[in-house]
Amino acid sequence: MDADAGTDSDYDAERLRLIREVRQRLESLSRAGVETMPRSPERAPVPRPVVAEAAVAAPRPVVEVKVEAPAPAAPTPPPVEARPEPSSKPKATPTTRPKPSPASVPQQPIAAVGSLFGAVEFKSPYVEPADRAEALAVLAAEVAGCVRCPSLAASRTQTVFADGSPTARLMFIGEAPGADEDRLGVPFVGKAGQLLTDMITKGMGLRREDVYIANILKCRPPENRDPTPQESSNCFPYLERQIEIVRPEYLCLLGRVAAGTLLNTALSMGRLRGRWHRVFGIPAVATYHPAYLLRTPAAKKDAWEDLQMLMRAMGLVTPKKKG
Ligand code: URA
């Protein structure tokens, strides 16, 4: 699980994916009758380019998928994208992209993943904040009866849906429940969960119950093995729906499996962290999984930088240390 320090050998696949995404977008504009594109200003005024953060991780240049960092304390994401109006119609999502191939990154096209163009790509209508808890409860009940992965359904004690606030500004997404989570039915309650809780509370100065915590898989894979591509693909619509209901302003992708699945990439965490991405148009930060941090304490410094990047965008200040 969460072998976050993967290799950098998928640079070409990532480059091809981006080229293809650009081509698909241009073709789609062409089909819509757009014949010319206005030249963009040399440098549109943007609040805070993330160049400094982007440089943190990359030993060699990564194809530009970074987006501008959201302005501190601004509840809306960067200016490259208009947030959808509550009643806005969901847009169609891309369905085919060349896929990277490590075992834990889904091979099948997943319905909607990070958009290079920052378009919000929700499929379902906006859920009013007051109705989110109920919408999530309905979804949780559906998940509890899920048998899309028959062997996981047979081996699980229970499904592990999520924890936290249905109206959270920030959503953490991990990999899959472990033994403790399977027993208790709550994500991130084991040792890695304790570290995540400390990151949220002591590091970010938030309460755990103010954020929303979910996983790529809702069932525990036996022996804590990586989710298979099929399992990730089967479970993805539930996570997609959770994101759509909660509509967090920011996402934090914990570890290679979550980041690889949601960003549709096989790049290592070393290449993904330290810069902004988008998932369904939502600004997203990828960082090391807490379980990896427990095994590799030297990586905590990088993870803390990632959280601080998130905090700056969210307008959060580091809590003062006691004593
Ligand atoms: N690791 C995860 O990715 N998720 C959990 O819920 C627990 C451990």
CSV table of C-alpha atoms and ligand atoms in Angstrom, one decimal:
chain,number,residue,atom,x,y,z
A,1,MET,CA,0.0,0.0,0.0
A,2,ASP,CA,1.0,3.6,-0.6
A,3,ALA,CA,4.4,3.1,-2.0
A,4,ASP,CA,4.5,6.9,-2.4
A,5,ALA,CA,8.1,7.1,-3.5
A,6,GLY,CA,7.5,5.6,-7.0
A,7,THR,CA,9.7,5.9,-10.1
A,8,ASP,CA,9.7,8.8,-12.5
A,9,SER,CA,9.5,6.7,-15.6
A,10,ASP,CA,6.0,7.8,-16.6
A,11,TYR,CA,6.9,11.2,-17.8
A,12,ASP,CA,6.2,10.3,-21.4
A,13,ALA,CA,2.8,8.8,-20.6
A,14,GLU,CA,1.8,11.9,-18.7
A,15,ARG,CA,3.0,14.1,-21.6
A,16,LEU,CA,0.9,12.1,-24.1
A,17,ARG,CA,-2.1,12.3,-21.8
A,18,LEU,CA,-1.9,16.0,-21.7
A,19,ILE,CA,-1.3,16.4,-25.4
A,20,ARG,CA,-4.4,14.2,-26.0
A,21,GLU,CA,-6.4,16.2,-23.5
A,22,VAL,CA,-5.5,19.4,-25.3
A,23,ARG,CA,-6.4,17.9,-28.7
A,24,GLN,CA,-9.7,16.6,-27.4
A,25,ARG,CA,-10.6,20.0,-26.0
A,26,LEU,CA,-9.7,21.7,-29.3
A,27,GLU,CA,-11.7,19.1,-31.3
A,28,SER,CA,-14.7,19.6,-29.0
A,29,LEU,CA,-14.5,23.4,-29.4
A,30,SER,CA,-14.2,22.9,-33.2
A,31,ARG,CA,-17.4,20.7,-33.1
A,32,ALA,CA,-19.1,23.5,-31.2
A,33,GLY,CA,-18.3,25.9,-34.0
A,34,VAL,CA,-15.3,27.7,-32.5
A,35,GLU,CA,-13.0,28.5,-35.3
A,36,THR,CA,-10.5,30.9,-33.8
A,37,MET,CA,-9.1,31.2,-30.3
A,38,PRO,CA,-8.5,34.6,-28.8
A,39,ARG,CA,-4.8,35.1,-28.0
A,40,SER,CA,-4.4,35.1,-24.3
A,41,PRO,CA,-2.7,38.1,-22.7
A,42,GLU,CA,1.0,37.6,-22.3
A,43,ARG,CA,0.4,37.2,-18.6
A,44,ALA,CA,-3.1,37.5,-17.3
A,45,PRO,CA,-3.1,39.1,-13.9
A,46,VAL,CA,-3.4,36.2,-11.5
A,47,PRO,CA,-3.4,36.3,-7.7
A,48,ARG,CA,-0.6,34.1,-6.8
A,49,PRO,CA,1.3,31.9,-9.2
A,50,VAL,CA,2.5,28.7,-7.6
A,51,VAL,CA,5.9,28.7,-9.3
A,52,ALA,CA,7.7,28.6,-6.0
A,53,GLU,CA,5.7,25.7,-4.7
A,54,ALA,CA,5.8,23.9,-8.1
A,55,ALA,CA,9.6,24.0,-8.0
A,56,VAL,CA,9.7,22.1,-4.7
A,57,ALA,CA,9.2,18.7,-6.1
A,58,ALA,CA,10.4,18.6,-9.6
A,59,PRO,CA,13.9,17.6,-10.4
A,60,ARG,CA,13.2,17.9,-14.1
A,61,PRO,CA,10.4,19.9,-15.7
A,62,VAL,CA,7.0,18.3,-15.5
A,63,VAL,CA,4.4,19.1,-18.2
A,64,GLU,CA,2.4,22.0,-16.9
A,65,VAL,CA,-0.6,20.8,-15.2
A,66,LYS,CA,-0.4,23.2,-12.3
A,67,VAL,CA,-3.0,25.8,-11.8
A,68,GLU,CA,-2.8,29.1,-10.1
A,69,ALA,CA,-3.0,28.9,-6.4
A,70,PRO,CA,-6.3,30.1,-5.0
A,71,ALA,CA,-6.0,33.4,-3.3
A,72,PRO,CA,-5.7,33.2,0.5
A,73,ALA,CA,-9.1,33.3,2.3
A,74,ALA,CA,-10.9,33.4,-1.0
A,75,PRO,CA,-13.8,31.0,-0.9
A,76,THR,CA,-13.7,30.6,-4.6
A,77,PRO,CA,-11.1,28.8,-6.6
A,78,PRO,CA,-8.6,30.4,-9.0
A,79,PRO,CA,-9.8,32.8,-11.7
A,80,VAL,CA,-9.2,30.3,-14.5
A,81,GLU,CA,-12.4,28.7,-13.6
A,82,ALA,CA,-15.9,29.9,-12.8
A,83,ARG,CA,-17.5,27.9,-10.0
A,84,PRO,CA,-20.8,26.5,-11.0
A,85,GLU,CA,-23.9,28.2,-10.0
A,86,PRO,CA,-25.9,26.0,-7.7
A,87,SER,CA,-28.3,25.1,-10.4
A,88,SER,CA,-25.7,24.9,-13.2
A,89,LYS,CA,-26.0,22.0,-15.5
A,90,PRO,CA,-23.3,19.4,-15.2
A,91,LYS,CA,-21.0,19.2,-18.1
A,92,ALA,CA,-20.0,16.1,-20.0
A,93,THR,CA,-16.8,14.5,-18.9
A,94,PRO,CA,-13.9,13.1,-20.9
A,95,THR,CA,-14.0,9.4,-21.1
A,96,THR,CA,-10.9,8.2,-22.9
A,97,ARG,CA,-7.3,8.9,-22.1
A,98,PRO,CA,-4.1,6.9,-22.4
A,99,LYS,CA,-3.7,5.2,-19.1
A,100,PRO,CA,-0.5,4.7,-17.2
A,101,SER,CA,0.0,1.2,-16.1
A,102,PRO,CA,1.0,0.5,-12.5
A,103,ALA,CA,-1.3,-2.0,-11.0
A,104,SER,CA,-2.9,0.4,-8.6
A,105,VAL,CA,-3.8,3.0,-11.2
A,106,PRO,CA,-7.1,2.1,-12.9
A,107,GLN,CA,-6.7,0.9,-16.4
A,108,GLN,CA,-10.3,1.5,-17.4
A,109,PRO,CA,-11.3,5.0,-18.1
A,110,ILE,CA,-12.7,6.6,-15.0
A,111,ALA,CA,-15.6,8.9,-15.7
A,112,ALA,CA,-14.2,12.2,-14.6
A,113,VAL,CA,-10.8,13.1,-13.4
A,114,GLY,CA,-8.6,16.1,-13.1
A,115,SER,CA,-9.3,18.6,-15.7
A,116,LEU,CA,-6.4,20.5,-17.3
A,117,PHE,CA,-8.8,23.3,-18.1
A,118,GLY,CA,-10.3,23.8,-14.7
A,119,ALA,CA,-13.8,23.2,-15.8
A,120,VAL,CA,-16.1,22.0,-13.1
A,121,GLU,CA,-17.3,18.7,-14.3
A,122,PHE,CA,-20.1,17.6,-12.0
A,123,LYS,CA,-22.6,15.2,-13.3
A,124,SER,CA,-25.4,15.7,-10.8
A,125,PRO,CA,-27.2,18.8,-9.5
A,126,TYR,CA,-26.0,20.9,-6.7
A,127,VAL,CA,-27.2,19.7,-3.2
A,128,GLU,CA,-28.1,22.5,-0.8
A,129,PRO,CA,-25.9,22.5,2.3
A,130,ALA,CA,-28.9,21.7,4.5
A,131,ASP,CA,-29.6,18.6,2.4
A,132,ARG,CA,-26.1,17.2,2.2
A,133,ALA,CA,-26.2,15.0,5.3
A,134,GLU,CA,-29.3,13.3,4.1
A,135,ALA,CA,-28.0,12.9,0.6
A,136,LEU,CA,-24.8,11.3,2.0
A,137,ALA,CA,-26.8,9.1,4.3
A,138,VAL,CA,-28.8,7.8,1.3
A,139,LEU,CA,-25.6,7.2,-0.6
A,140,ALA,CA,-24.0,5.5,2.5
A,141,ALA,CA,-26.9,3.1,2.7
A,142,GLU,CA,-26.4,2.2,-1.0
A,143,VAL,CA,-22.7,1.7,-0.4
A,144,ALA,CA,-23.4,-0.6,2.6
A,145,GLY,CA,-25.3,-3.0,0.3
A,146,CYS,CA,-22.7,-2.8,-2.6
A,147,VAL,CA,-21.5,-6.1,-4.0
A,148,ARG,CA,-19.8,-4.7,-7.1
A,149,CYS,CA,-16.6,-6.4,-5.9
A,150,PRO,CA,-17.9,-9.7,-4.8
A,151,SER,CA,-14.8,-10.8,-3.0
A,152,LEU,CA,-14.4,-7.5,-1.1
A,153,ALA,CA,-18.1,-7.6,-0.2
A,154,ALA,CA,-17.6,-11.1,1.1
A,155,SER,CA,-14.5,-10.4,3.2
A,156,ARG,CA,-15.4,-7.0,4.7
A,157,THR,CA,-16.8,-6.6,8.1
A,158,GLN,CA,-18.6,-3.5,6.9
A,159,THR,CA,-18.2,-0.7,4.4
A,160,VAL,CA,-16.4,2.4,5.4
A,161,PHE,CA,-18.1,5.4,3.9
A,162,ALA,CA,-16.7,8.6,5.3
A,163,ASP,CA,-16.2,10.8,8.3
A,164,GLY,CA,-16.6,14.5,8.9
A,165,SER,CA,-18.7,17.4,7.9
A,166,PRO,CA,-21.1,17.2,4.9
A,167,THR,CA,-20.4,20.9,4.3
A,168,ALA,CA,-16.6,20.7,4.7
A,169,ARG,CA,-14.4,23.2,2.8
A,170,LEU,CA,-11.7,20.6,2.7
A,171,MET,CA,-11.9,16.9,1.8
A,172,PHE,CA,-9.2,14.4,2.3
A,173,ILE,CA,-9.1,11.3,0.2
A,174,GLY,CA,-7.1,8.2,1.1
A,175,GLU,CA,-6.8,4.8,-0.3
A,176,ALA,CA,-8.9,2.2,1.4
A,177,PRO,CA,-9.9,1.0,4.9
A,178,GLY,CA,-7.4,-1.0,6.9
A,179,ALA,CA,-8.2,-3.5,9.6
A,180,ASP,CA,-9.1,-0.8,12.2
A,181,GLU,CA,-11.4,1.0,9.8
A,182,ASP,CA,-13.0,-2.2,8.7
A,183,ARG,CA,-13.7,-3.0,12.4
A,184,LEU,CA,-15.0,0.4,13.3
A,185,GLY,CA,-16.6,1.5,10.1
A,186,VAL,CA,-14.8,4.9,10.1
A,187,PRO,CA,-12.0,6.0,7.9
A,188,PHE,CA,-8.5,6.8,9.2
A,189,VAL,CA,-8.9,5.6,12.8
A,190,GLY,CA,-5.7,3.4,13.0
A,191,LYS,CA,-2.2,4.6,13.4
A,192,ALA,CA,-2.1,6.3,10.1
A,193,GLY,CA,-5.5,7.9,11.0
A,194,GLN,CA,-4.0,9.2,14.3
A,195,LEU,CA,-1.3,10.9,12.3
A,196,LEU,CA,-3.8,12.3,9.8
A,197,THR,CA,-5.8,13.6,12.8
A,198,ASP,CA,-2.7,15.3,14.1
A,199,MET,CA,-2.0,16.8,10.7
A,200,ILE,CA,-5.5,18.2,10.6
A,201,THR,CA,-5.7,19.4,14.2
A,202,LYS,CA,-2.2,20.3,15.3
A,203,GLY,CA,-0.8,21.1,11.9
A,204,MET,CA,-3.7,22.9,10.3
A,205,GLY,CA,-5.6,24.1,13.3
A,206,LEU,CA,-8.8,22.5,12.2
A,207,ARG,CA,-11.1,20.0,13.9
A,208,ARG,CA,-11.3,16.6,12.4
A,209,GLU,CA,-15.1,16.9,12.4
A,210,ASP,CA,-14.8,20.1,10.2
A,211,VAL,CA,-13.2,18.3,7.3
A,212,TYR,CA,-14.5,15.4,5.2
A,213,ILE,CA,-12.5,12.2,5.0
A,214,ALA,CA,-13.2,9.5,2.4
A,215,ASN,CA,-11.3,6.8,0.6
A,216,ILE,CA,-11.0,5.5,-3.0
A,217,LEU,CA,-12.4,2.1,-1.8
A,218,LYS,CA,-15.1,1.7,0.7
A,219,CYS,CA,-14.2,-1.9,1.5
A,220,ARG,CA,-11.0,-3.2,3.0
A,221,PRO,CA,-8.7,-5.1,0.5
A,222,PRO,CA,-7.5,-8.2,2.3
A,223,GLU,CA,-4.0,-8.0,3.8
A,224,ASN,CA,-4.1,-4.3,3.0
A,225,ARG,CA,-3.1,-4.9,-0.6
A,226,ASP,CA,-3.4,-2.2,-3.2
A,227,PRO,CA,-6.9,-1.8,-4.7
A,228,THR,CA,-7.1,-3.4,-8.1
A,229,PRO,CA,-7.9,-1.3,-11.1
A,230,GLN,CA,-11.3,-3.0,-11.3
A,231,GLU,CA,-12.0,-2.3,-7.6
A,232,SER,CA,-11.1,1.3,-8.0
A,233,SER,CA,-13.2,1.6,-11.0
A,234,ASN,CA,-16.2,-0.1,-9.4
A,235,CYS,CA,-16.0,2.2,-6.4
A,236,PHE,CA,-15.2,5.4,-8.1
A,237,PRO,CA,-18.9,6.5,-8.7
A,238,TYR,CA,-19.4,6.5,-5.0
A,239,LEU,CA,-16.5,8.8,-4.4
A,240,GLU,CA,-17.5,11.0,-7.3
A,241,ARG,CA,-20.9,11.3,-5.8
A,242,GLN,CA,-19.5,12.1,-2.3
A,243,ILE,CA,-17.4,14.9,-3.9
A,244,GLU,CA,-20.4,16.2,-5.8
A,245,ILE,CA,-22.6,16.3,-2.7
A,246,VAL,CA,-20.1,17.9,-0.4
A,247,ARG,CA,-18.6,20.1,-3.1
A,248,PRO,CA,-15.5,20.9,-1.0
A,249,GLU,CA,-13.5,24.0,-2.0
A,250,TYR,CA,-10.3,22.0,-1.8
A,251,LEU,CA,-9.1,18.4,-2.0
A,252,CYS,CA,-6.1,16.8,-0.4
A,253,LEU,CA,-5.2,13.5,-2.0
A,254,LEU,CA,-3.3,11.2,0.4
A,255,GLY,CA,-0.8,8.9,-1.3
A,256,ARG,CA,-0.1,7.4,-4.6
A,257,VAL,CA,-3.3,5.4,-5.0
A,258,ALA,CA,-5.6,8.4,-4.3
A,259,ALA,CA,-3.6,10.8,-6.4
A,260,GLY,CA,-3.0,8.3,-9.2
A,261,THR,CA,-6.7,7.5,-9.4
A,262,LEU,CA,-8.0,11.0,-9.2
A,263,LEU,CA,-5.4,12.7,-11.3
A,264,ASN,CA,-5.3,9.8,-13.8
A,265,THR,CA,-1.5,9.5,-13.6
A,266,ALA,CA,1.2,7.2,-12.7
A,267,LEU,CA,3.7,9.9,-11.8
A,268,SER,CA,5.3,9.4,-8.4
A,269,MET,CA,4.2,11.4,-5.4
A,270,GLY,CA,7.6,13.2,-5.6
A,271,ARG,CA,6.5,14.6,-8.9
A,272,LEU,CA,2.9,15.3,-7.9
A,273,ARG,CA,3.3,17.0,-4.6
A,274,GLY,CA,4.2,20.6,-4.1
A,275,ARG,CA,1.9,22.0,-6.8
A,276,TRP,CA,-1.8,22.4,-7.6
A,277,HIS,CA,-3.9,20.1,-9.5
A,278,ARG,CA,-7.6,20.0,-10.3
A,279,VAL,CA,-10.1,17.2,-9.8
A,280,PHE,CA,-13.6,17.9,-11.2
A,281,GLY,CA,-12.3,21.4,-11.4
A,282,ILE,CA,-11.7,21.5,-7.6
A,283,PRO,CA,-8.2,22.7,-6.6
A,284,ALA,CA,-6.4,19.7,-5.2
A,285,VAL,CA,-3.1,19.1,-3.5
A,286,ALA,CA,-1.4,15.6,-3.5
A,287,THR,CA,0.8,14.6,-0.6
A,288,TYR,CA,2.3,11.6,1.1
A,289,HIS,CA,0.0,9.1,2.7
A,290,PRO,CA,0.2,9.2,6.5
A,291,ALA,CA,1.1,5.5,6.5
A,292,TYR,CA,4.1,6.3,4.3
A,293,LEU,CA,5.0,9.1,6.6
A,294,LEU,CA,5.0,6.7,9.6
A,295,ARG,CA,7.5,4.6,7.7
A,296,THR,CA,9.4,7.5,6.3
A,297,PRO,CA,9.5,10.3,8.8
A,298,ALA,CA,12.0,12.3,6.6
A,299,ALA,CA,9.1,12.9,4.2
A,300,LYS,CA,7.1,14.7,6.9
A,301,LYS,CA,8.8,18.0,6.0
A,302,ASP,CA,7.5,17.8,2.5
A,303,ALA,CA,4.0,16.8,3.6
A,304,TRP,CA,4.0,19.8,6.0
A,305,GLU,CA,5.0,22.0,3.1
A,306,ASP,CA,2.0,20.6,1.1
A,307,LEU,CA,-0.3,21.3,4.0
A,308,GLN,CA,1.0,24.8,4.3
A,309,MET,CA,0.3,25.4,0.6
A,310,LEU,CA,-3.2,24.3,1.2
A,311,MET,CA,-3.5,26.4,4.3
A,312,ARG,CA,-2.3,29.5,2.5
A,313,ALA,CA,-4.9,29.0,-0.1
A,314,MET,CA,-7.6,28.4,2.5
A,315,GLY,CA,-6.6,31.4,4.5
A,316,LEU,CA,-5.7,29.3,7.5
A,317,VAL,CA,-3.0,30.3,9.9
A,318,THR,CA,-0.7,27.8,11.6
A,319,PRO,CA,-1.9,27.2,15.2
A,320,LYS,CA,0.5,28.4,17.9
A,321,LYS,CA,2.4,25.7,19.7
A,322,LYS,CA,1.5,25.4,23.4
A,323,GLY,CA,4.1,26.1,26.0
B,1,URA,N1,-5.5,4.2,5.0
B,1,URA,C1,-6.3,4.8,4.1
B,1,URA,O1,-6.0,5.1,3.0
B,1,URA,N2,-7.6,4.9,4.5
B,1,URA,C2,-8.0,4.7,5.7
B,1,URA,O2,-9.2,4.9,6.0
B,1,URA,C3,-7.1,4.1,6.6
B,1,URA,C4,-5.9,3.9,6.3
